[in-house]
Short mmCIF file of C-alpha atoms and ligand atoms in Angstrom, two decimals:
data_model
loop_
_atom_site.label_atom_id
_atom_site.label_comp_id
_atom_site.label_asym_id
_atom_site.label_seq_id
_atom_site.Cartn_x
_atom_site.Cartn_y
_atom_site.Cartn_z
CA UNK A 1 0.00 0.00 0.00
CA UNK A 2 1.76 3.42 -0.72
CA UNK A 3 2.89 5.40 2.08
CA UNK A 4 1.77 8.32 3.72
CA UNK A 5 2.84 10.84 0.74
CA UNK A 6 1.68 8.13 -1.47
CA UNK A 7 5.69 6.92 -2.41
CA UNK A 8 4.73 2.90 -2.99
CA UNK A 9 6.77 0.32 -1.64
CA UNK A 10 6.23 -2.03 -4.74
CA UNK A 11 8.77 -0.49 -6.87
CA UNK A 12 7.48 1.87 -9.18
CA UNK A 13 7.54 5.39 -7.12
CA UNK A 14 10.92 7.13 -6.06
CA UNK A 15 11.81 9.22 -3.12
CA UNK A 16 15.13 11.19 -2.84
CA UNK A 17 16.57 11.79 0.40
CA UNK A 18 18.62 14.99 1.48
CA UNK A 19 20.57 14.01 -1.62
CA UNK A 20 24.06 16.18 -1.76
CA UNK A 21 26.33 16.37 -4.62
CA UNK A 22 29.66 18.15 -3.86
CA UNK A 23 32.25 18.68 -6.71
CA UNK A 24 35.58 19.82 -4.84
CA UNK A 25 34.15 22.85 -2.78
CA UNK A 26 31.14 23.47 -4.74
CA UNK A 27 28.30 21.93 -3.75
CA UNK A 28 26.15 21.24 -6.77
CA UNK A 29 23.08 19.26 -4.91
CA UNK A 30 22.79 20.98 -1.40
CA UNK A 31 20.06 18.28 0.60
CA UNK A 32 17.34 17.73 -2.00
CA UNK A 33 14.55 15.66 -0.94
CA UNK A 34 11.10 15.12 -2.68
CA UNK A 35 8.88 12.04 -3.99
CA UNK A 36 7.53 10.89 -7.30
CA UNK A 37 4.20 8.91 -6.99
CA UNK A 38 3.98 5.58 -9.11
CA UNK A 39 2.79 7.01 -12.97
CA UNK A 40 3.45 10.40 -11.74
CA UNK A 41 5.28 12.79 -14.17
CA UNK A 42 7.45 15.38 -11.99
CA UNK A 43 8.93 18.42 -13.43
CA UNK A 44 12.85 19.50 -11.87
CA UNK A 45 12.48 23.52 -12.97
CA UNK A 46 15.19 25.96 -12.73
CA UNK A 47 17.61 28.45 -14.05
CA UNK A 48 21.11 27.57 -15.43
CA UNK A 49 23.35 25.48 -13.25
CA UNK A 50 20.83 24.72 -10.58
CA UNK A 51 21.79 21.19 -10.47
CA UNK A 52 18.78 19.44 -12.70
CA UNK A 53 21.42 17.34 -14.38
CA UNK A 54 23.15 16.82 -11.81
CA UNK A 55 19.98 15.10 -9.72
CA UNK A 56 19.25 12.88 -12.84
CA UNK A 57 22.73 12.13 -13.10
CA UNK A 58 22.53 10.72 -9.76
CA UNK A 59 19.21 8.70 -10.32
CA UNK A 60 20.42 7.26 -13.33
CA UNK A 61 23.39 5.92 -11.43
CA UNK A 62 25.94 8.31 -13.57
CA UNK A 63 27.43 10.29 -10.35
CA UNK A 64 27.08 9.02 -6.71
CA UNK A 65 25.38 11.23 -4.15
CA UNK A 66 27.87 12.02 -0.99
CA UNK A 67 25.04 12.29 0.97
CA UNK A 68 21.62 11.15 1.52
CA UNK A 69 19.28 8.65 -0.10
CA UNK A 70 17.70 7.51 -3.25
CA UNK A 71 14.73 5.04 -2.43
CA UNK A 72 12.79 2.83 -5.54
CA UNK A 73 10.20 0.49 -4.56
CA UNK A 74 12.01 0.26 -0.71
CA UNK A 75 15.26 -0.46 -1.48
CA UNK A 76 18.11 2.45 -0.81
CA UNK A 77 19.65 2.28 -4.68
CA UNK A 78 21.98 5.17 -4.80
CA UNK A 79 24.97 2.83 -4.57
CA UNK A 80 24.29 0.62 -7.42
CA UNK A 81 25.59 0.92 -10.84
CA UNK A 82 23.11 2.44 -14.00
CA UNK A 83 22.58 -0.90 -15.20
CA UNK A 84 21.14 -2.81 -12.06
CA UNK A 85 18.47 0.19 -11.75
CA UNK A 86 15.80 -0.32 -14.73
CA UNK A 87 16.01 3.67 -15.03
CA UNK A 88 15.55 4.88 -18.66
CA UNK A 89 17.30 7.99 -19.58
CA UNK A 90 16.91 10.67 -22.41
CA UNK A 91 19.92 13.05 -22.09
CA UNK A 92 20.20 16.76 -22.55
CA UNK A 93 22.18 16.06 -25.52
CA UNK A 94 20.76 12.83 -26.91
CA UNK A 95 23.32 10.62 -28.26
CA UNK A 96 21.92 8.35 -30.67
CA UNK A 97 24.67 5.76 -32.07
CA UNK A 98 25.42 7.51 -36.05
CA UNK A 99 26.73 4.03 -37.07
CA UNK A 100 23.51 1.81 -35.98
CA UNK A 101 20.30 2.22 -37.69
CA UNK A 102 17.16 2.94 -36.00
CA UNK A 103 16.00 -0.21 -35.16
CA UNK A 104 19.84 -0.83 -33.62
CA UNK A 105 20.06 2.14 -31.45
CA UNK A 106 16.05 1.16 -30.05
CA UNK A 107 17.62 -2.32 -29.87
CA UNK A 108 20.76 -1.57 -27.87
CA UNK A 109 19.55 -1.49 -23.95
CA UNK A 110 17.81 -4.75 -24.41
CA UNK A 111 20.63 -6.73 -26.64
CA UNK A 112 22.89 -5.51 -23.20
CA UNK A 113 20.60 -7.27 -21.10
CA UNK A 114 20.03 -9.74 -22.90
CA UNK A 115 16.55 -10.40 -24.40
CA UNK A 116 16.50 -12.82 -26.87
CA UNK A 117 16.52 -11.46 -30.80
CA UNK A 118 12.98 -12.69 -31.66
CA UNK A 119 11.82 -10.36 -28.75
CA UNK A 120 14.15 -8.03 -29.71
CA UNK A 121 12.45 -6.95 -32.70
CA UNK A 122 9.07 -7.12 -31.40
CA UNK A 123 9.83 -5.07 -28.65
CA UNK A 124 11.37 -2.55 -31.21
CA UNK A 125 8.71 -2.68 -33.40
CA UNK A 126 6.27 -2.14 -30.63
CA UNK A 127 8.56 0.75 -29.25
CA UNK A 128 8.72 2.58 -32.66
CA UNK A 129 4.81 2.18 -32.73
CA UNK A 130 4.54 4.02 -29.94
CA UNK A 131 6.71 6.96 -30.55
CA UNK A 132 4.77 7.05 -34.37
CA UNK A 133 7.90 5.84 -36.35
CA UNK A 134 6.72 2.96 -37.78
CA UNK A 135 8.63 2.60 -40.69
CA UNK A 136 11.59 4.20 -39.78
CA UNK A 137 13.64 1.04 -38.62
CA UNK A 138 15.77 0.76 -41.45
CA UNK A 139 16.84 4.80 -41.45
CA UNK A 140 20.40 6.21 -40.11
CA UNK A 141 19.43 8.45 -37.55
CA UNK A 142 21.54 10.60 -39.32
CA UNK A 143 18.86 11.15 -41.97
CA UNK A 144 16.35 12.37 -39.19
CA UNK A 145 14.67 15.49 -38.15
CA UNK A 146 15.94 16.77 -34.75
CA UNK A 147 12.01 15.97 -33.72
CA UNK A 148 12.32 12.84 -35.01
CA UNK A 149 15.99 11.52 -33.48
CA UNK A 150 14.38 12.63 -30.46
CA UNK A 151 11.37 9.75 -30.61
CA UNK A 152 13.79 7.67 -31.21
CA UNK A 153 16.01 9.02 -28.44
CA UNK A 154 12.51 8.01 -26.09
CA UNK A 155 11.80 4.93 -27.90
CA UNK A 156 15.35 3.67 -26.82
CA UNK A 157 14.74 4.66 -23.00
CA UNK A 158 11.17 2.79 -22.51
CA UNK A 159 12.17 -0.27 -24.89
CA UNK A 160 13.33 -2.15 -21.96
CA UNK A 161 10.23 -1.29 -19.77
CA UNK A 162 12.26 0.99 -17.24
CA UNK A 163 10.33 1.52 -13.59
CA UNK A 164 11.41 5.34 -14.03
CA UNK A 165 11.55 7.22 -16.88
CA UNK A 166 14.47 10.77 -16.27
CA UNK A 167 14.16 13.11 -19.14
CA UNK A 168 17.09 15.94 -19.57
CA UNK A 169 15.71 19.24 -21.24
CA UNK A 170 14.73 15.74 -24.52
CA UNK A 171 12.86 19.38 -26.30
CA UNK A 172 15.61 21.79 -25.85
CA UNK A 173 16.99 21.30 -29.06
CA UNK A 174 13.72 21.70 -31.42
CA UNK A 175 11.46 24.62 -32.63
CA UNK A 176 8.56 26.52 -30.71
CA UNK A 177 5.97 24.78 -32.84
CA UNK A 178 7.61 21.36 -32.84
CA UNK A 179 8.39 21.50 -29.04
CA UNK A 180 4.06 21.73 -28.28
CA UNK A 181 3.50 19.15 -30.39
CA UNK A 182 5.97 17.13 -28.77
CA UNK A 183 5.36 17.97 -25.29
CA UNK A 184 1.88 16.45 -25.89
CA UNK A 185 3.51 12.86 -27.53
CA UNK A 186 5.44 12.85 -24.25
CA UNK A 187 2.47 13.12 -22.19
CA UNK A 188 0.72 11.25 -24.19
CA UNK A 189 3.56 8.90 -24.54
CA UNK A 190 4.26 8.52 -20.65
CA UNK A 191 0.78 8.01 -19.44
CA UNK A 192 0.08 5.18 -21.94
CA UNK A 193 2.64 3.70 -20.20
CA UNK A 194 2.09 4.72 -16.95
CA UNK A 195 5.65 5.15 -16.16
CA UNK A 196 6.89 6.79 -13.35
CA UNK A 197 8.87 10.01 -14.87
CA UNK A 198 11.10 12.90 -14.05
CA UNK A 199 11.27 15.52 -16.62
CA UNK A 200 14.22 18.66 -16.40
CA UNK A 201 13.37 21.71 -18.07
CA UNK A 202 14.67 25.50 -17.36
CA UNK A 203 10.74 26.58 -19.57
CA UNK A 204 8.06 27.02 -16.94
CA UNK A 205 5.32 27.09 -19.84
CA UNK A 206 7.10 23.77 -20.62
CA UNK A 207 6.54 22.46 -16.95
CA UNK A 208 3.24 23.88 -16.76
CA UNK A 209 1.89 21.90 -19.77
CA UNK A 210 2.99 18.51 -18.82
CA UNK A 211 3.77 17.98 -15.08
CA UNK A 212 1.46 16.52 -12.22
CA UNK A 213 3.85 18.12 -10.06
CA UNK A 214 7.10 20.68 -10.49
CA UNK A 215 10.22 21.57 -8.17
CA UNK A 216 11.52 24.74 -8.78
CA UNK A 217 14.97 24.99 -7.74
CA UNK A 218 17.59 27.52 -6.77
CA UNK A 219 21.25 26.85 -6.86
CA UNK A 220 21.20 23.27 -5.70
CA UNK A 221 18.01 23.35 -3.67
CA UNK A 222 14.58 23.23 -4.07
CA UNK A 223 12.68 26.31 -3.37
CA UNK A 224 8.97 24.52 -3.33
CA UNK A 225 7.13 21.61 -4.70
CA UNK A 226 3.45 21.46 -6.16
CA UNK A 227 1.26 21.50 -8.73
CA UNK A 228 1.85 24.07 -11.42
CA UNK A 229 -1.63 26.14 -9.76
CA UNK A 230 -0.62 25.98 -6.38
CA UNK A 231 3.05 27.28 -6.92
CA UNK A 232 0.81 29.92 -9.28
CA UNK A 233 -1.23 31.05 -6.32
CA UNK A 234 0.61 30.30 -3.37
CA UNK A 235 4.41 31.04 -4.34
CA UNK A 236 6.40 30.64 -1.08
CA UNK A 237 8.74 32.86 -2.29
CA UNK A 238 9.79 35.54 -4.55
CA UNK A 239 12.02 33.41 -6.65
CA UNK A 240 8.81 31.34 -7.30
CA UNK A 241 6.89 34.02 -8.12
CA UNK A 242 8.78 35.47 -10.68
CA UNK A 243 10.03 32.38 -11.90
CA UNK A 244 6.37 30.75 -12.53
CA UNK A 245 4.06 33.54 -14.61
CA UNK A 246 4.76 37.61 -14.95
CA UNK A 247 4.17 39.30 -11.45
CA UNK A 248 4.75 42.30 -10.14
CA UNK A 249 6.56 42.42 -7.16
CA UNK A 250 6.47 45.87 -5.13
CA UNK A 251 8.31 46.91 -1.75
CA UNK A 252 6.09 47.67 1.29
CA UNK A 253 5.83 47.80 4.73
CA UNK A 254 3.34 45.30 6.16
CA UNK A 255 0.87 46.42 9.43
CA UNK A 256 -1.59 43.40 10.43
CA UNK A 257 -4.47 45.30 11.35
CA UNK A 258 -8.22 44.02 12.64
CA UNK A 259 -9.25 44.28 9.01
CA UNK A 260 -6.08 42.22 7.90
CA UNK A 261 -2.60 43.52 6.89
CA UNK A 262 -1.98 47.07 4.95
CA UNK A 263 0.62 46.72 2.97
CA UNK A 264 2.00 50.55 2.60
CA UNK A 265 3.80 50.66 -0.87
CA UNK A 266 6.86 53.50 -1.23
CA UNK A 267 4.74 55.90 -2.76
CA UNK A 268 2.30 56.11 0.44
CA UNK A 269 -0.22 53.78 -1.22
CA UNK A 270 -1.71 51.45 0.97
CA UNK A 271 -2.91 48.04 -0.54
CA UNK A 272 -5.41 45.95 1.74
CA UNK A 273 -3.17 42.27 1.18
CA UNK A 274 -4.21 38.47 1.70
CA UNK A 275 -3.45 37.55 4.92
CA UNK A 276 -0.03 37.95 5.90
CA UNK A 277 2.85 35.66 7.99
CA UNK A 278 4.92 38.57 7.63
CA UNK A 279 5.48 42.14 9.23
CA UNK A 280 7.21 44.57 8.30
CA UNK A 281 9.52 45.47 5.33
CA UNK A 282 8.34 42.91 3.02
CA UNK A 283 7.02 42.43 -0.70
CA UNK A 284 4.01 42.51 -2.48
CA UNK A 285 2.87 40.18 -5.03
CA UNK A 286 -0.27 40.73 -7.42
CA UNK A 287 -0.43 39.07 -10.90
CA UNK A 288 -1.26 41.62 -13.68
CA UNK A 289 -4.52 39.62 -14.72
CA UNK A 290 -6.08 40.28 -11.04
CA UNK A 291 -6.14 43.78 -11.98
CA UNK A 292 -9.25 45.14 -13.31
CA UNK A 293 -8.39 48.41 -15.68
CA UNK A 294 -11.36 50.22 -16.56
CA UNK A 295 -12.01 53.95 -17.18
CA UNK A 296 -11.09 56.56 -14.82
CA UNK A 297 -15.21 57.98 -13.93
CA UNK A 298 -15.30 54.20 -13.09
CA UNK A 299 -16.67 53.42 -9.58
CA UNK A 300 -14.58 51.54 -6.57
CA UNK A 301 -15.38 48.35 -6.96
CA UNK A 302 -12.92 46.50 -4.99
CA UNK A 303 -10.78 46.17 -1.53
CA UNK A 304 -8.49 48.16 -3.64
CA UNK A 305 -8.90 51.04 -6.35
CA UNK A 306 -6.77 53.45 -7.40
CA UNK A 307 -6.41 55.97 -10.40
CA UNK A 308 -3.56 55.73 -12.72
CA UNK A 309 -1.92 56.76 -15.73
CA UNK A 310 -1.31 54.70 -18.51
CA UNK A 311 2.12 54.32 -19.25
CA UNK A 312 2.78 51.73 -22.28
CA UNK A 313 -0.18 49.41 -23.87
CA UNK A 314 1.26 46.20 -25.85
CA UNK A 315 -1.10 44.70 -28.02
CA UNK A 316 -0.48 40.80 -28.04
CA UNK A 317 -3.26 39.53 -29.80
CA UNK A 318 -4.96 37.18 -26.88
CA UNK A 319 -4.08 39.47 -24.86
CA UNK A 320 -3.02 43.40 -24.00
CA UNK A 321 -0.02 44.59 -21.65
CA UNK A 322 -0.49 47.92 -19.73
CA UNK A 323 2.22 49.43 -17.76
CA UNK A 324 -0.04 51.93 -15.48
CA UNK A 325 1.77 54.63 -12.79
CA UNK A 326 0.44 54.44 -9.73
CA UNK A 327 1.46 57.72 -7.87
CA UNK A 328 5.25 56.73 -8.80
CA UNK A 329 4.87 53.13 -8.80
CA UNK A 330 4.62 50.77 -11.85
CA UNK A 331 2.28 48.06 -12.14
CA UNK A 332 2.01 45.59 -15.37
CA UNK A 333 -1.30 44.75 -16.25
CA UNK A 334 -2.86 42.40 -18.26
CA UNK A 335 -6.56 42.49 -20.01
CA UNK A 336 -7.85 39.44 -22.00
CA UNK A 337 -8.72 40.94 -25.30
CA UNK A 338 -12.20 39.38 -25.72
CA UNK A 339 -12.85 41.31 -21.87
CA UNK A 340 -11.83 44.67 -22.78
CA UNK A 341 -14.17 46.84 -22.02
CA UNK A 342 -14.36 50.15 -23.31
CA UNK A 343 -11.16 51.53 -22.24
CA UNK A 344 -9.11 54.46 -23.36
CA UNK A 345 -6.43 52.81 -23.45
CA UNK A 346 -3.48 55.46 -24.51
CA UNK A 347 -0.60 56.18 -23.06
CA UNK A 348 -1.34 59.34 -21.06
CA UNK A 349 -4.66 58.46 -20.43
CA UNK A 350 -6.09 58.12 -16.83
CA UNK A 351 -7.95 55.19 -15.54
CA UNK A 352 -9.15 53.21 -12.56
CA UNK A 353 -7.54 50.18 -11.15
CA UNK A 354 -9.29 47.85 -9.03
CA UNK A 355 -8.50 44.79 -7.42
CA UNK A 356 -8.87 42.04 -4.31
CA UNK A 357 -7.18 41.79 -0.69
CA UNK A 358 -6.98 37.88 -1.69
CA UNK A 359 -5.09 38.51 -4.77
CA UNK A 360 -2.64 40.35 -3.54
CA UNK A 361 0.08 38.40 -1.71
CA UNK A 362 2.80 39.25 1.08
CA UNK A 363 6.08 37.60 0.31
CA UNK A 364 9.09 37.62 2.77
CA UNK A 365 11.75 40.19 0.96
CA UNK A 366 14.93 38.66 -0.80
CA UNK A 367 18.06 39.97 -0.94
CA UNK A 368 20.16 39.66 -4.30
CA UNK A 369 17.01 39.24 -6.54
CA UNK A 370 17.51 41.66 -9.72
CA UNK A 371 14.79 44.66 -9.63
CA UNK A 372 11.25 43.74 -10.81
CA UNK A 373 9.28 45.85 -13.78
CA UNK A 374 7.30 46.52 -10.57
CA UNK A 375 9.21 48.22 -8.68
CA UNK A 376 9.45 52.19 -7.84
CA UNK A 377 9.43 55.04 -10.27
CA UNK A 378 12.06 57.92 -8.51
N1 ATP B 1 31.57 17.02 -13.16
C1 ATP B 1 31.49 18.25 -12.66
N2 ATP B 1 32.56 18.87 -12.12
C2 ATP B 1 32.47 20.11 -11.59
N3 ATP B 1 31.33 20.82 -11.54
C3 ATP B 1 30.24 20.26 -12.06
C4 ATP B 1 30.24 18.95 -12.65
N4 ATP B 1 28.99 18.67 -13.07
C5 ATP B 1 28.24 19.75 -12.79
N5 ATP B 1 28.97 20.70 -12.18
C6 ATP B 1 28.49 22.02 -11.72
O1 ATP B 1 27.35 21.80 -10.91
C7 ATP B 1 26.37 22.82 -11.15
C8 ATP B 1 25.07 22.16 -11.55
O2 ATP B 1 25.21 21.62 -12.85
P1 ATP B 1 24.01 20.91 -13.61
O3 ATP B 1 24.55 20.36 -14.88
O4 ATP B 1 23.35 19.96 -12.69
O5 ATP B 1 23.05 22.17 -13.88
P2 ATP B 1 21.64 22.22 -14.65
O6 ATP B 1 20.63 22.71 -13.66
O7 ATP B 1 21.39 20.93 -15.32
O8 ATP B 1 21.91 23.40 -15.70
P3 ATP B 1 21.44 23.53 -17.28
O9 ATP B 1 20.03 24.07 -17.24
O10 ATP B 1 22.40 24.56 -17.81
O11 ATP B 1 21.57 22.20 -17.92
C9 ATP B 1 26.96 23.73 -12.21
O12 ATP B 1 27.52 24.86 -11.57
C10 ATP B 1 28.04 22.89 -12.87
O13 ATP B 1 29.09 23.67 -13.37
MG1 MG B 2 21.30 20.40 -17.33
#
């Protein structure tokens, strides 16, 4: 029966253990710990460097953790080498083998362990099937698209029925239009199967679209761990928040009153905020689509209102960007297209803001974070 965070002890779901991964001084993997449900398909999200590799590295058996634990179906496996694991890996850079056909390079993990040839090639055949390159056995990988080499790249990591399924940036190399379509076929691709998968990617639109659940992580640790809405609406921090969606992220000074926290912005302005853990000098989160633009004769409608001036309007087809001043501070907002009501919307032009208490969101203040779009006009 699966555990209390649902990790099962029958071998298909993984937990990692305050994992560390030092190379000389530098500590790459600084105590990482989370769990992958059986079938699940968790994303590992973060900048440059963060140590995404580095984590699949060590699941796949390539590097060897100096701390901490890697748990599959019960048993501690971070001591055993790649190929007593039944881990199938897509790298960052996937090498397919230039010399084998297709069919050879889909072939490979099982002729290594040793499945007989009749088997062989209906395990290939089946694989190829499933990636939609039926067909295709007899090509030089050579002679393939980067969109196809990369189904065959997957084909050749679930031939031999892996348990988990680690997946290093396998898009990063194609086009926009080719990536969606093949972020789909993965999903697709991986539920069919129900394999248990982690999936590395740096593109939080990426992560969005095909996770059950996403780590983001900072500079060898992870920062928080959910589903793609909850680190939406309940970032723990402001690295989340600007790392998952646009936000605007404001300084202010945080009073908890009876009628819940005032968040006083550096212009004077002060914002009635979600409830608040925080006191203080602090930051203030609120999503440009919470913010409801309309024209300035417009009545309060909300915890918050305020008249602006319109700064900048982008026009972005779907969707339209307005940078608005606030009495000296900048807020981004965003207004569905098919919403927009009758709006002067020019730069110059003065309008009325309004928005909730419960969208706005108190974040303990960072140090070292770059300066938001947000952030005070002087
Ligand atoms: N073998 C190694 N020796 C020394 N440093 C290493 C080694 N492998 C990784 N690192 C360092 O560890 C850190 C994490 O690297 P890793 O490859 O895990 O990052 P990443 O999150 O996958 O980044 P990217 O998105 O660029 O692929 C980096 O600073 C990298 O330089
Ligand atoms: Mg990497």
């Amino acid at each position: 029966m699966p555990s209390a965070d649902n990790v099962s002890a029958d071998g298909a779901g993984l937990e990692v253990k305050a994992v560390v991964k030092r190379f000389g001084p530098f500590t790459a993997v600084d105590g990482v710990s989370f769990s992958v449900r059986r079938g699940e398909l968790v994303s590992l999200l973060g900048p440059s460097g963060c140590g995404k590799t580095t984590i699949l590295r060590m699941l796949g058996g390539l590097e060897y953790p100096d701390g901490g634990a890697i748990i599959l179906g019960g048993n501690s496996i971070e001591h055993l080498p790649p190929y007593r694991r039944n881990i199938g890996f897509v790298f960052q850079r996937y090498a397919l083998f230039p010399h084998m056909t297709v069919a050879g390079n889909i072939a490979y993990p099982l002729a290594k362990r040793g499945v007989a040839r009749n088997e062989r090639l209906e395990r290939v055949d089946r694989a190829l099937d499933l990636v939609g390159l039926s067909g295709f056995a007899d090509r030089n990988p050579t002679t393939l698209s980067g969109g196809q080499q990369q189904r065959v790249a997957l084909a050749r990591a679930i031939v031999f029925e892996p348990q988990v399924l680690l997946l290093d940036e396998p898009l990063g190399a194609l086009d926009k239009q080719l990536r969606d379509r093949m972020q789909f076929e993965v999903r697709r691709i991986q539920r069919t199967l129900g394999i248990t998968t982690i999936f590395v990617t740096h593109d939080q639109i990426e992560a969005m679209a095909i996770s059950d659940r996403i780590a983001i992580m900072k500079q060898g640790r992870i920062e928080q761990f959910g589903t793609a809405s909850e680190l939406y609406a309940r970032p723990a921090t402001e690295f989340v928040a600007s790392f998952i969606g646009e936000s605007n992220l404001l300084n202010c000074d945080v009073s908890n009153t009876a009628e819940g926290p005032i968040a006083k912005l550096a212009n004077g302005f002060a914002v009635r905020a979600a409830s608040a853990e925080v006191s203080g000098p602090a930051r203030l989160l609120l999503r440009p689509e919470c913010v409801e633009i309309s024209s300035s004769a417009a009545d309060v409608s909300n915890d918050n209102s305020a008249q602006a001036r319109v700064e900048e309007v982008v026009y972005l087809g779907e969707s339209t960007r307005v940078v608005v001043n606030l009495s000296g501070v900048r807020l981004m907002v965003r207004v569905t297209n098919n919403h927009l009501q009758r709006v002067d919307l020019r730069p110059g032009g003065d309008v009325r803001l309004n928005w909730r208490a419960s969208d706005t969101l108190i974040l303990p203040r960072e140090s070292g974070l770059a300066a938001q779009p947000g952030e005070a006009v002087t």
